[in-house]
Structures are given as structure tokens and as C-alpha cells.
Coordinates of C-alpha atoms in Angstrom, one line a residue:
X239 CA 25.9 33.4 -45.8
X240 CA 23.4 36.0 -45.6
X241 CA 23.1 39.7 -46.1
X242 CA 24.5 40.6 -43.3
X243 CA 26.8 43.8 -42.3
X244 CA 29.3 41.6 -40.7
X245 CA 29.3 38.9 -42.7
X246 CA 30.1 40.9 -45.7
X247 CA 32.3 43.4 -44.2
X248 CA 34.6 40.0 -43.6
X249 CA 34.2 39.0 -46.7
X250 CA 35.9 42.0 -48.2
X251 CA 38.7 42.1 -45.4
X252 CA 39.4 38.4 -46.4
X253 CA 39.8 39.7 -50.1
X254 CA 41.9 43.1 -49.5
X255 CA 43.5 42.0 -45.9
X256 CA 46.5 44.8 -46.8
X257 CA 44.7 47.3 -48.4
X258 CA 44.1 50.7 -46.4
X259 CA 40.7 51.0 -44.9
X260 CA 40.6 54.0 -42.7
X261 CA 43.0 57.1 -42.7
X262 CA 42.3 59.0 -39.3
X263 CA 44.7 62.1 -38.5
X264 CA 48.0 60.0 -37.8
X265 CA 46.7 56.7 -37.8
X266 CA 46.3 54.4 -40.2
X267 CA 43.9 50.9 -40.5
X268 CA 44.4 48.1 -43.2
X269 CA 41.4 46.0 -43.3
X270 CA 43.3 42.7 -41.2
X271 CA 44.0 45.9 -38.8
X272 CA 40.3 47.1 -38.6
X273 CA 38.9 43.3 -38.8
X274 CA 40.7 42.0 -36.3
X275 CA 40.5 45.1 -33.8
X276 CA 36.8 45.0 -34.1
X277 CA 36.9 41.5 -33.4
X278 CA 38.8 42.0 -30.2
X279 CA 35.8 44.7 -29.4
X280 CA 33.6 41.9 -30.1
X281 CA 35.0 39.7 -27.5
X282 CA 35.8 41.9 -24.9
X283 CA 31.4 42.9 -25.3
X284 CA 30.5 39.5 -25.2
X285 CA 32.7 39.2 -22.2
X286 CA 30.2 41.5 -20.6
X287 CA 27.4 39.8 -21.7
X288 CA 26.1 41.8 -24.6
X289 CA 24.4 39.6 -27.7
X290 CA 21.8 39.3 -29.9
X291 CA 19.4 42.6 -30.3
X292 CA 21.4 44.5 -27.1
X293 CA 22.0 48.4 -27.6
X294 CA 25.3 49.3 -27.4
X295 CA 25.5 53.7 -27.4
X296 CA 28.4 55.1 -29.5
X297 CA 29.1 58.5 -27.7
X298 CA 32.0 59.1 -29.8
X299 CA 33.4 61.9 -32.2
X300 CA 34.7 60.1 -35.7
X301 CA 37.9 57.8 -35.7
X302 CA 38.6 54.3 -36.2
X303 CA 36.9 53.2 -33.1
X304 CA 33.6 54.2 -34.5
X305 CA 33.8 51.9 -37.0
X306 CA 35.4 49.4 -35.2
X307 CA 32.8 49.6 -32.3
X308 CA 30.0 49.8 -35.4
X309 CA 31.3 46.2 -36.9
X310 CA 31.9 44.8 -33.2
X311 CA 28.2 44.8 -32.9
X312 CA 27.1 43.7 -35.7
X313 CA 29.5 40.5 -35.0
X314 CA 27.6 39.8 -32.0
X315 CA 24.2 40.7 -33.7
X316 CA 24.2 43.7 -31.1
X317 CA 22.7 47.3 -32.3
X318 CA 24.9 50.1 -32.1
X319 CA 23.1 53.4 -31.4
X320 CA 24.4 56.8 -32.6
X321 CA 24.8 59.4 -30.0
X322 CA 24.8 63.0 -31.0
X323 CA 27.5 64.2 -29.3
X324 CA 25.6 67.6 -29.4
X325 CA 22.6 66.5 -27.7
X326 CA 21.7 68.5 -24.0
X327 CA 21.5 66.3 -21.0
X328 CA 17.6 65.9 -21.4
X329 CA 17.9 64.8 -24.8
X330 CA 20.8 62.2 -23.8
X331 CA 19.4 61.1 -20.8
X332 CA 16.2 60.6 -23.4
X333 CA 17.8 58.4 -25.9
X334 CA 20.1 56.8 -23.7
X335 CA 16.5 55.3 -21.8
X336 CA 15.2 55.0 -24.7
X337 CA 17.5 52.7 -26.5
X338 CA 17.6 50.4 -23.5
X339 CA 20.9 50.9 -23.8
X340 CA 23.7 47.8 -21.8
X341 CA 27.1 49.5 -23.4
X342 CA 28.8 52.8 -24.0
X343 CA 31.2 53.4 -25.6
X344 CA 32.6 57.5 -25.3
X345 CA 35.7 59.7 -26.2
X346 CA 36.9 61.1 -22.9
X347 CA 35.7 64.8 -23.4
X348 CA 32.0 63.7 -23.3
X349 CA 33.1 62.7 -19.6
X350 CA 30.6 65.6 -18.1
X351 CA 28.0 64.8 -20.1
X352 CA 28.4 60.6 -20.3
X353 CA 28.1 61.4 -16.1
X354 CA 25.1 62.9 -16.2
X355 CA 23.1 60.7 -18.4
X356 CA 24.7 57.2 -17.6
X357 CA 22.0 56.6 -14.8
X358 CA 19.4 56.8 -17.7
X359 CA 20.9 53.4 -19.1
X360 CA 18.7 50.3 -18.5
X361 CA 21.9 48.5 -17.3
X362 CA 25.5 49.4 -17.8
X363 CA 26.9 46.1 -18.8
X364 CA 30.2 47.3 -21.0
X365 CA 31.4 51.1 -20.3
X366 CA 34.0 52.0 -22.2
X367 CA 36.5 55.0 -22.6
X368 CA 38.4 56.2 -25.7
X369 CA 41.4 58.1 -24.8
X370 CA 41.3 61.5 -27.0
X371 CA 44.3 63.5 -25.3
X372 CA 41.9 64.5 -22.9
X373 CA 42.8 64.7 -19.4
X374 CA 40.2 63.6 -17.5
X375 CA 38.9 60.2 -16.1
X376 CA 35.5 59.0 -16.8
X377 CA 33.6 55.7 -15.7
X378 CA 34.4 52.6 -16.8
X379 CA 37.5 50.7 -19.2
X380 CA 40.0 51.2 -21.1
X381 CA 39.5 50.6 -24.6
X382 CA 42.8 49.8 -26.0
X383 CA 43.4 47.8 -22.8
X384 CA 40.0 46.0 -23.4
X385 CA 41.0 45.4 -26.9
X386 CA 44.7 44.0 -25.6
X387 CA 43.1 41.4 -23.8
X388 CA 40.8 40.5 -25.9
X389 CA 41.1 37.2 -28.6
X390 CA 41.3 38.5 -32.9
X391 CA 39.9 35.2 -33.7
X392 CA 36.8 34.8 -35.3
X393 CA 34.4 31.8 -33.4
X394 CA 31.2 34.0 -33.5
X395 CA 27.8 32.2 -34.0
X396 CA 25.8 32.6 -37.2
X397 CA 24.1 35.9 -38.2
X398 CA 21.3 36.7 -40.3
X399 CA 19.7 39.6 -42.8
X400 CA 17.1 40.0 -40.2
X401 CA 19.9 41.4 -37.9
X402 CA 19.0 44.9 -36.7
X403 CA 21.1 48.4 -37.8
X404 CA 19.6 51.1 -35.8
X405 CA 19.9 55.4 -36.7
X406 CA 18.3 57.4 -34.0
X407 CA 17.5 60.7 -35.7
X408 CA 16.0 63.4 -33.9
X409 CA 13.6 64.3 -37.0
X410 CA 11.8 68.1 -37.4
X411 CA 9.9 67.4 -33.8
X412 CA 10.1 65.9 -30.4
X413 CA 13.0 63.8 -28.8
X414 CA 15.1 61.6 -30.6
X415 CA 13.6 58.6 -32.3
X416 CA 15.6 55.3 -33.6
X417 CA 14.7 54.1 -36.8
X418 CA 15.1 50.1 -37.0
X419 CA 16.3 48.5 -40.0
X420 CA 17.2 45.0 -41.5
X421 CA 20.4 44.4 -42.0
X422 CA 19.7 43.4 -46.0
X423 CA 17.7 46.3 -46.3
X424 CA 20.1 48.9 -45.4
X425 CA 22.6 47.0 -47.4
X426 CA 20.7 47.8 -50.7
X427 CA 18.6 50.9 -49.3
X428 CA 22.0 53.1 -48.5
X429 CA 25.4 51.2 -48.7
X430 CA 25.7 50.5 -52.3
X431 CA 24.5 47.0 -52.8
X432 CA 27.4 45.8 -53.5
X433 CA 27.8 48.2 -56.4
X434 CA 31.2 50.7 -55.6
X435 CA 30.6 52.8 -58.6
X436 CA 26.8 53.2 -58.2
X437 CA 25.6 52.1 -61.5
X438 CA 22.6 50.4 -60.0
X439 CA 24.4 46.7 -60.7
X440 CA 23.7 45.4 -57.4
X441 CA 24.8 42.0 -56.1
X442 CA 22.1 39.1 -56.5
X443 CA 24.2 36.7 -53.3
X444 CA 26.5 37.7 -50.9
X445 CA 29.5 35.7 -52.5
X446 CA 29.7 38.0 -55.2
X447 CA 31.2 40.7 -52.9
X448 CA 34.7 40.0 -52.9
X449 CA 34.4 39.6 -56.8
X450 CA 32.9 43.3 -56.7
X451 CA 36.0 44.9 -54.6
X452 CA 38.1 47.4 -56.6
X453 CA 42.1 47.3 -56.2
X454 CA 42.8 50.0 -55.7
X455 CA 39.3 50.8 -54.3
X456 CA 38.3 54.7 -54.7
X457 CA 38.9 56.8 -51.6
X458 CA 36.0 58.6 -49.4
X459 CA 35.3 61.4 -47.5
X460 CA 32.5 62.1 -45.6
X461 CA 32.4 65.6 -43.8
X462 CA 29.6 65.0 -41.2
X463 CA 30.2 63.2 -38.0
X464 CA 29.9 59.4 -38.3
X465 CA 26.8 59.8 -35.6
X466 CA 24.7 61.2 -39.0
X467 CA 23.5 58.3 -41.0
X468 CA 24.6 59.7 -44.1
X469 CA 28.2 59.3 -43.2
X470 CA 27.5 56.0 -41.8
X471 CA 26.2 54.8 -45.3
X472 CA 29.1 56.3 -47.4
X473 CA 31.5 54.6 -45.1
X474 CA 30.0 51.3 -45.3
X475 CA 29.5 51.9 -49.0
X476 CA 33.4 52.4 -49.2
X477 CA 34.9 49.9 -47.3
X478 CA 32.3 46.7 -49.1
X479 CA 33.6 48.2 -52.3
X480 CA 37.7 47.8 -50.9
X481 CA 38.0 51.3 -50.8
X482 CA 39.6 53.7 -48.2
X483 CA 37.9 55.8 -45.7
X484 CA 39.4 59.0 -44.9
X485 CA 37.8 60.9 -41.8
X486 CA 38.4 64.1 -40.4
X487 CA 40.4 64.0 -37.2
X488 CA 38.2 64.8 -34.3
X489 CA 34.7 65.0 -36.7
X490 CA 35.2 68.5 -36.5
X491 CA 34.2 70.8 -40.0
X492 CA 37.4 72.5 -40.6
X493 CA 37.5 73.6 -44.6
X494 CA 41.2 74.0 -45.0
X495 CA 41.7 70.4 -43.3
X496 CA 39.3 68.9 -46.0
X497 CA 41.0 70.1 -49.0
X498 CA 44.4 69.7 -47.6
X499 CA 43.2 65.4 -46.8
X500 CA 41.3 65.7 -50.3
X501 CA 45.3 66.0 -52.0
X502 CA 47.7 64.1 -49.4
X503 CA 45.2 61.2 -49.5
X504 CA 43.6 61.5 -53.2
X505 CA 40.1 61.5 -52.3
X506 CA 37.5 60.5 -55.1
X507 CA 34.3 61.5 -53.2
X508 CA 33.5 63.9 -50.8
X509 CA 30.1 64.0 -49.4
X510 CA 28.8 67.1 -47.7
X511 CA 25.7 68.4 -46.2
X512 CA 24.1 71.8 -48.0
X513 CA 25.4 74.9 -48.3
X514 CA 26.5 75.1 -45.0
X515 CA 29.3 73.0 -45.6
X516 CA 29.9 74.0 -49.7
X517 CA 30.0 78.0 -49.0
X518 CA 33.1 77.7 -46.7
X519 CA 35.0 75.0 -48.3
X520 CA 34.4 77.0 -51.9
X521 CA 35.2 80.0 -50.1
X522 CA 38.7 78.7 -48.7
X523 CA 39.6 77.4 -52.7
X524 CA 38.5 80.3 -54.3
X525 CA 41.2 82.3 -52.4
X526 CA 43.6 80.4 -53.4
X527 CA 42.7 77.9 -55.9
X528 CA 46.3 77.4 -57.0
X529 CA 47.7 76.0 -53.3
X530 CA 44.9 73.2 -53.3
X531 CA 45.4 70.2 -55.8
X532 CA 42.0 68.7 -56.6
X533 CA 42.9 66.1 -59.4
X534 CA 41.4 63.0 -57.8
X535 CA 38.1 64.6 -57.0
X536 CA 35.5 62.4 -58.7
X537 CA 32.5 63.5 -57.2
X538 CA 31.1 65.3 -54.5
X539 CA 27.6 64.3 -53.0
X540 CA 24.8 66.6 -50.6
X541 CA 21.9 66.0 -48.6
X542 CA 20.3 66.8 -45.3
X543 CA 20.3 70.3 -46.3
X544 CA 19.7 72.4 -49.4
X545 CA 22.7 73.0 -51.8
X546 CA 21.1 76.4 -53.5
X547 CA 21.7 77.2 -57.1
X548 CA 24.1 79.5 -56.4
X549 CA 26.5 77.1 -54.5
X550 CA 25.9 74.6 -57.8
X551 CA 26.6 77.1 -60.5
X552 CA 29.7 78.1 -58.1
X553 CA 31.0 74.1 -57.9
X554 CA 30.5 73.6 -61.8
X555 CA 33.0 77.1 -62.1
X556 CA 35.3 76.2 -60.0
X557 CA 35.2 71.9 -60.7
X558 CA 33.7 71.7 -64.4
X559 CA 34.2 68.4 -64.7
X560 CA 33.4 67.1 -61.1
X561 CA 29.8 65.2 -60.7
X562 CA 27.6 67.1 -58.3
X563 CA 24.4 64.9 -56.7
X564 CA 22.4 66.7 -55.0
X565 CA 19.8 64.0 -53.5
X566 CA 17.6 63.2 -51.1
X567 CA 17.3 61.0 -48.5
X568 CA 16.2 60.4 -44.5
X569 CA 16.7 58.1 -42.1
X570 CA 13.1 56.5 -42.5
X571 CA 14.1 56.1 -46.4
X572 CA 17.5 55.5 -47.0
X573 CA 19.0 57.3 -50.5
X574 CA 16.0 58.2 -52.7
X575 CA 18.2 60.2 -55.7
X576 CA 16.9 62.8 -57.3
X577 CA 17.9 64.7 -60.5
X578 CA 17.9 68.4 -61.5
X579 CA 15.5 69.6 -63.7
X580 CA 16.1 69.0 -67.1
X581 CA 16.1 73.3 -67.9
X582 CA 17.4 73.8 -64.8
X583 CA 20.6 72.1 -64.3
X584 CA 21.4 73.9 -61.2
X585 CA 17.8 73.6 -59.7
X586 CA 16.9 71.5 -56.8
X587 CA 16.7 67.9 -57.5
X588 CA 13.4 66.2 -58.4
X589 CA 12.5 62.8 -57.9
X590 CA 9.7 60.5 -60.5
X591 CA 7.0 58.5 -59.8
X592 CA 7.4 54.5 -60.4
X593 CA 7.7 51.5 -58.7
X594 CA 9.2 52.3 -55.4
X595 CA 8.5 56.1 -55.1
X596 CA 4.7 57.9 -55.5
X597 CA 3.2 60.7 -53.3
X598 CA -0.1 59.2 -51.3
X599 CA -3.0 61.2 -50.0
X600 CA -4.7 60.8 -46.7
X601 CA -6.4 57.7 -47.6
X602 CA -2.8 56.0 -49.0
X603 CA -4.4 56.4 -52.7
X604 CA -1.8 58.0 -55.5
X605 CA -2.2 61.5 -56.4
X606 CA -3.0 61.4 -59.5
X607 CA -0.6 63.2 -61.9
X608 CA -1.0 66.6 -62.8
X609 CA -4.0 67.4 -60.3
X610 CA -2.2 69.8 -58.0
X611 CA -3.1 67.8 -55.4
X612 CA -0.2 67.9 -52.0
X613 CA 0.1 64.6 -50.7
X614 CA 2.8 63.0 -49.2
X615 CA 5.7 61.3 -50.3
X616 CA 6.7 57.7 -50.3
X617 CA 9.6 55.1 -50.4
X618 CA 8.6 51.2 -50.7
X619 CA 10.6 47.9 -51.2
X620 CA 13.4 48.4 -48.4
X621 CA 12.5 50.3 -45.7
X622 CA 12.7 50.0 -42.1
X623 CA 11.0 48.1 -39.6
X624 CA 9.7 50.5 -37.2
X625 CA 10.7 53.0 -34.8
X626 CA 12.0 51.4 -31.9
X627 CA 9.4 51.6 -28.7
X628 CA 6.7 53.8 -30.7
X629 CA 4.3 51.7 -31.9
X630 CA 2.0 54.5 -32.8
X631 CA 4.4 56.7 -34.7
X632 CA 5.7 53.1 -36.8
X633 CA 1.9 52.8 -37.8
X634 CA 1.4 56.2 -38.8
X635 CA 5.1 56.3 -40.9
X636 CA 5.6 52.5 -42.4
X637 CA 2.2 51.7 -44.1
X638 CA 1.3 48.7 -46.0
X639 CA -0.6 49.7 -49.4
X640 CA -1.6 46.5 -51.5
X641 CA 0.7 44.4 -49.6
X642 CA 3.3 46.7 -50.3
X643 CA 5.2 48.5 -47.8
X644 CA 6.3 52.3 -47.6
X645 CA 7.7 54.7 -45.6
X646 CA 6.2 58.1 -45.0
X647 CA 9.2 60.3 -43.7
X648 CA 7.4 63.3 -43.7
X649 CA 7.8 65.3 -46.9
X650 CA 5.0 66.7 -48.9
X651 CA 4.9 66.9 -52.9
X652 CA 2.5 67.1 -55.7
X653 CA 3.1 64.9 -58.9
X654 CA 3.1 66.8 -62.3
X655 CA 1.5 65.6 -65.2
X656 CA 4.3 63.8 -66.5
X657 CA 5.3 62.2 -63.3
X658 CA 7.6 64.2 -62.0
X659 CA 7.5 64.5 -57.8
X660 CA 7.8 68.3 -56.5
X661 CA 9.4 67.8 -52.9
X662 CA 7.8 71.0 -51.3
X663 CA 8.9 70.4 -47.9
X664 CA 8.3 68.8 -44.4
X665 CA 4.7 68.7 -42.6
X666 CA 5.4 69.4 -39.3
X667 CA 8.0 72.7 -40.6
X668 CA 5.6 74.0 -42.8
X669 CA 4.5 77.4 -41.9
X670 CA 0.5 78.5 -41.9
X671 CA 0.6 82.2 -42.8
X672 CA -2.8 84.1 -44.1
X673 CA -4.4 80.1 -44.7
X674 CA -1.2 80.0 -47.2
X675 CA 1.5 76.9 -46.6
X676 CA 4.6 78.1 -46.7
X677 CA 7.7 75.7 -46.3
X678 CA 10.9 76.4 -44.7
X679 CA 12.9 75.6 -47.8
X680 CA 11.0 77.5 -50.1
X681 CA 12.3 80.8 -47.9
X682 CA 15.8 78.7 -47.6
X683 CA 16.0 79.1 -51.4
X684 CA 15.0 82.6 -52.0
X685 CA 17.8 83.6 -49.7
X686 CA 20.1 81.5 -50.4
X687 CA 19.8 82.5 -54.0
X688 CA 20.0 86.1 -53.8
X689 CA 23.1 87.5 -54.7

């Protein structure tokens, strides 16, 4: 056994076969339910002749058959692709191509829009629809009828670490982009490790796994869409840990929803992106902070977006006792951390120079600390592959430095003399103005911080 997704992922059903795993509006998967649906998916794909390194799109809002469809690839050693589900036609059409994509699988009310790109897949092996109350007919299957007909038993050949996880993201410029990982890599980069409580005790084989599974495992929400990576990685970080995943019916941001799920299903993390998320759901408690019971919040996590003092100092009044991480993090990285400042405890998180993180200048030399100098910033150890079909752009973003390699997502930062990285922003959003650099989220921050 290797690290891979799907190897592991059984491992844990095999341990916890009754425990909950996914909480989705009415419905409700145990891991035996969620195993053995995704291995009917599996089937039914293979049917069609999808295998080894085939793209399979996931044009799909969040519920259990994103997760299902998620570990039905990774049983075959296919690549499921995100789809964002607010992508234009140009831009689906786009990744659709460029994916090579042989399966779809889409929630009926994309019908339109799954029309209109579909001819831009290299070959539409496996099209399947998800019935969402919609009514309207689209191309292609059923997927609970697919799944009916389809065998639960595992006879799968043998995967590998080297198997391929794929996030297309659609970055600060240009069309979307997919970002090609191992399978091992992304397991330690941004699913935990095998760690459920983060402490940075991280599994050394993958037969430790089961022996790492709470009972009862802590329970998850993640507010984005399951088409963002960050969700992605705090669902797979749940479920190898035993834990239950609790998703918002329909992926839609609806604050009252969230708090109301955060009680009825005792959530211990909730992960959200910025203050575009934290400024409505602490509006919607703040008016009535009685009616909303709280207790099992553990921890609530942000990144993708800034999370301004203001919304920080707010959290800590309202949830003294709850653990705030603010961190960063990219598709090109995985989770890089980050910790506030230690005289600013509501600042914006800063991350330190050692053995996997430094800031490079144009000739992939350090900055040295304290000169001032802005270089860029870098993740080594586990990082992706490449960008799929771009050789160019993988050159210019995963470097090798003394037979090390790094990733180069974007962001530019100056070290200070003690080591600590200043994250001042991304490159290609930074604005010229008088020969002065000003970046986005410097601006970002001085409004978002004024009262």
C-alpha cells in the first residue's frame, strides 16, 4: 500500500464502516454508504472506458456525489477536474479542452451551460446527470441509475503515490490553469497527513491510518464550493481522520443556514474564505447571539481572501475562546500557515523563513534577511508537478534550486532581519502608480479596517 487517496480513503471506511461521513441537507452517508456508492461510480466509469490518467469534469454544485465522483476517480487512477460552476461559456469551453476531458459529470441546472461547452471535450466517453429538482433534461445518464447497475465490490487494480489529483484554478490572470499533483504530496501538502488534530504528527506508512481515526471523529464545515481546493482539502482532511463532513445544501453561502448546521450537527471547524464570508455570518449572530448555540465550535479557519483586523477582533468578542487561523495557501502550494504578529494578534498572518519556505530573487538566490530587498516567495518539499499542458508556465513557477524543488505561486515578500516573511502581495495584481508598487491587499486592508 501506498500513499494514495483511494487507498487510504478505504482504509478508514474499513475502520469506521458505520460512522457518519457526509451530512448533505436531508441526506445522510456512513462511510460503507459513501465507499461503496463511489465504487459503483467507479464501475459504471470503467464501463465506459475511463482509466489510468483520464480527466473526468466535475460540473457539480456540493453534495455527496462530489465526493463520491472525487473517490471514483481516484479508484480508477482517473483525474477528477473541478469545474467552476461560475465560469462563462468561453472560459468552460477553455478548460473543458483543456483538460482533455472523457467524463462529465453535472447537476441538471448547468444543463444550458454543459450544452454549450460539451463539444469542447476531447471525447465524451461517460456523461453523466445528477438530478437536483431541476426540471430539465440534459445529455447523457442517469446517475443513480448508473450507480444501480453498477457492482459495490472492490476488484480494482493497484494504485500508486504517483497517481495524479488535479485543481484547475483560474489564478490573478488568463484562463484557467490545472495544477497537477501527486497523490502523496497532496496528502501531506493539504489533507492533514494523517494528523486530524493538526499537531504536525504526521503518519510515517499508510497502515498507520486507521490507527489515527478518531471515534467520534470531529465534524467539518467548509463554506466554499467543493470546486475551490480549499474545501476539497478540509474534506479529505475530515473524512482520513473518521470525521464527518457537513456541506451546505446546494454550495450556496447562506449565513443563517451555516449557524443553524453549525448547532443541529455540532460542527468543530468551520472554514471560510475572508471577510466576505466572516462580515455576514458575524452580522447574522450579532443580532441575535442568543437563538444560535455555538458550543461545539472548535475552530474556524480563512484563506483565499483577507480576514481584516476588524473582522478578527470582532470573532475573538463574540467567540473568545474559539481558534482563529488565518493562513495562507494556493493551489501551486498547498497550506503554508502563517501566524499573526507577535504585537499584533489581530494583524495579518506572517510566515518565517526555514527549510521549506524562503523568498528568492530573480536569479533563485535567498534574499538575504533584513535587506529590504522584494523577492518572491517560495514553497519546497511537496509541491506539484506542473501545470497541465503549459510547459512554459511549469518552468517559470516549479524551479529546482540545489536539487531542491519549489513552487513560485506568485506572491512577493521581503524577509526581515529576523526571518520573518512579509507577504506584500501578487505580481501580476500589483498596481504601478507614480513608479510606486502598490498591492491590491494593501488598499483591501486600509478599507477594510476603517471603521
Amino acid at each position: 500500500m501506498e500513499f494514495n487517496l483511494a487507498d487510504l480513503f478505504e482504509s478508514v471506511a474499513d475502520r469506521v464502516p458505520d460512522a457518519p461521513a457526509v451530512v448533505s441537507g436531508e441526506r445522510r452517508l456512513s462511510f460503507a454508504e459513501l465507499e461503496a456508492r463511489s465504487t459503483r461510480l467507479a464501475h459504471h466509469l470503467a464501463g465506459t472506458g475511463i482509466g489510468p490518467n483520464d480527466f473526468v469534469g466535475l460540473h457539480l454544485v456540493n453534495g455527496p456525489e462530489y465526493l463520491e465522483a472525487m473517490l471514483a476517480c481516484f479508484k480508477l487512477r482517473a483525474v477528477p477536474v473541478n469545474v467552476n460552476w461560475r465560469y462563462v461559456e468561453a472560459e468552460l469551453r477553455h478548460l473543458y479542452d483543456d483538460a482533455g476531458m472523457v467524463g462529465l459529470l453535472y447537476h441538471r441546472q448547468f444543463t444550458d451551460a454543459v450544452d454549450a461547452a460539451l463539444p469542447a471535450m476531447t471525447e465524451a466517453r461517460a456523461v453523466l446527470a445528477v438530478d437536483d429538482g431541476t426540471d430539465v433534461t440534459g445529455p447523457g445518464d442517469d446517475y443513480e441509475a448508473a450507480l444501480a447497475a453498477s457492482s459495490a465490490e472492490r476488484s480494482f487494480g493497484p494504485r500508486t503515490g504517483d497517481d495524479l489529483y488535479c485543481v484547475y484554478t483560474g489564478g490573478t490572470t488568463g484562463m484557467p490553469k490545472g495544477v497537477l499533483w501527486r497523490h502523496e504530496d497532496m496528502f501531506f501538502a493539504a489533507m492533514g497527513g494523517g494528523d486530524p488534530m493538526q499537531f504536525g504528527n504526521v503518519i510515517t506508512t499508510p497502515d498507520e491510518l486507521p490507527d489515527r481515526v478518531l471515534e467520534p471523529g470531529l465534524a467539518a464545515l467548509p463554506v466554499p464550493p467543493l470546486m475551490h481546493a480549499s474545501a476539497q482539502w478540509l474534506a479529505f482532511h475530515t473524512l482520513y481522520g473518521g470525521g464527518k463532513l457537513v456541506l451546505l445544501p446546494g454550495g450556496r453561502f447562506d449565513p443563517a443556514t451555516i449557524w443553524r448546521l453549525v448547532a443541529d450537527e455540532s460542527v468543530n471547524i468551520l472554514v471560510i474564505v475572508g471577510d466576505a464570508m466572516a462580515r455576514p455570518l458575524l452580522d447574522v449572530v450579532e443580532q441575535d447571539p442568543d437563538s444560535i448555540d455555538t458550543s461545539s465550535l472548535m475552530a474556524l479557519g480563512s484563506g483565499g481572501a483577507i480576514l481584516s483586523p476588524s473582522s478578527k477582533e470582532r470573532l475573538h468578542a463574540r467567540f473568545p475562546d474559539l481558534v482563529v487561523v488565518d493562513a495562507f495557501g494556493a493551489s501551486e502550494t498547498g497550506q503554508l500557515g502563517g501566524n499573526p504578529p507577535e504585537d499584533d494578534p489581530f494583524g495579518a498572518p506572517q510566515l518565517t523563513v526555514d527549510e521549506r519556505t524562503a523568498v528568492f530573487d530573480d536569479d533563485l538566490q535567498r534574499v538575504p534577511p533584513g535587506s529590504g530587498e522584494v523577492g518572491r516567495l517560495a514553497r519546497g518539499g511537496r509541491v506539484p508537478l506542473r501545470y497541465h499542458g503549459d510547459a512554459a508556465k511549469s518552468a517559470a513557477t516549479f524551479v529546482e534550486v540545489d536539487g531542491v524543488r519549489w513552487s513560485l505561486p506568485g506572491d512577493e515578500a521581503t524577509v526581515a532581519a529576523d526571518g520573518t516573511i512579509v507577504v506584500l502581495g501578487r505580481s501580476a495584481q500589483c498596481i504601478n502608480t507614480g513608479g510606486e508598487k502598490v498591492y491590491v491587499e494593501e488598499v483591501e486592508s486600509a478599507l477594510k479596517g476603517h471603521p
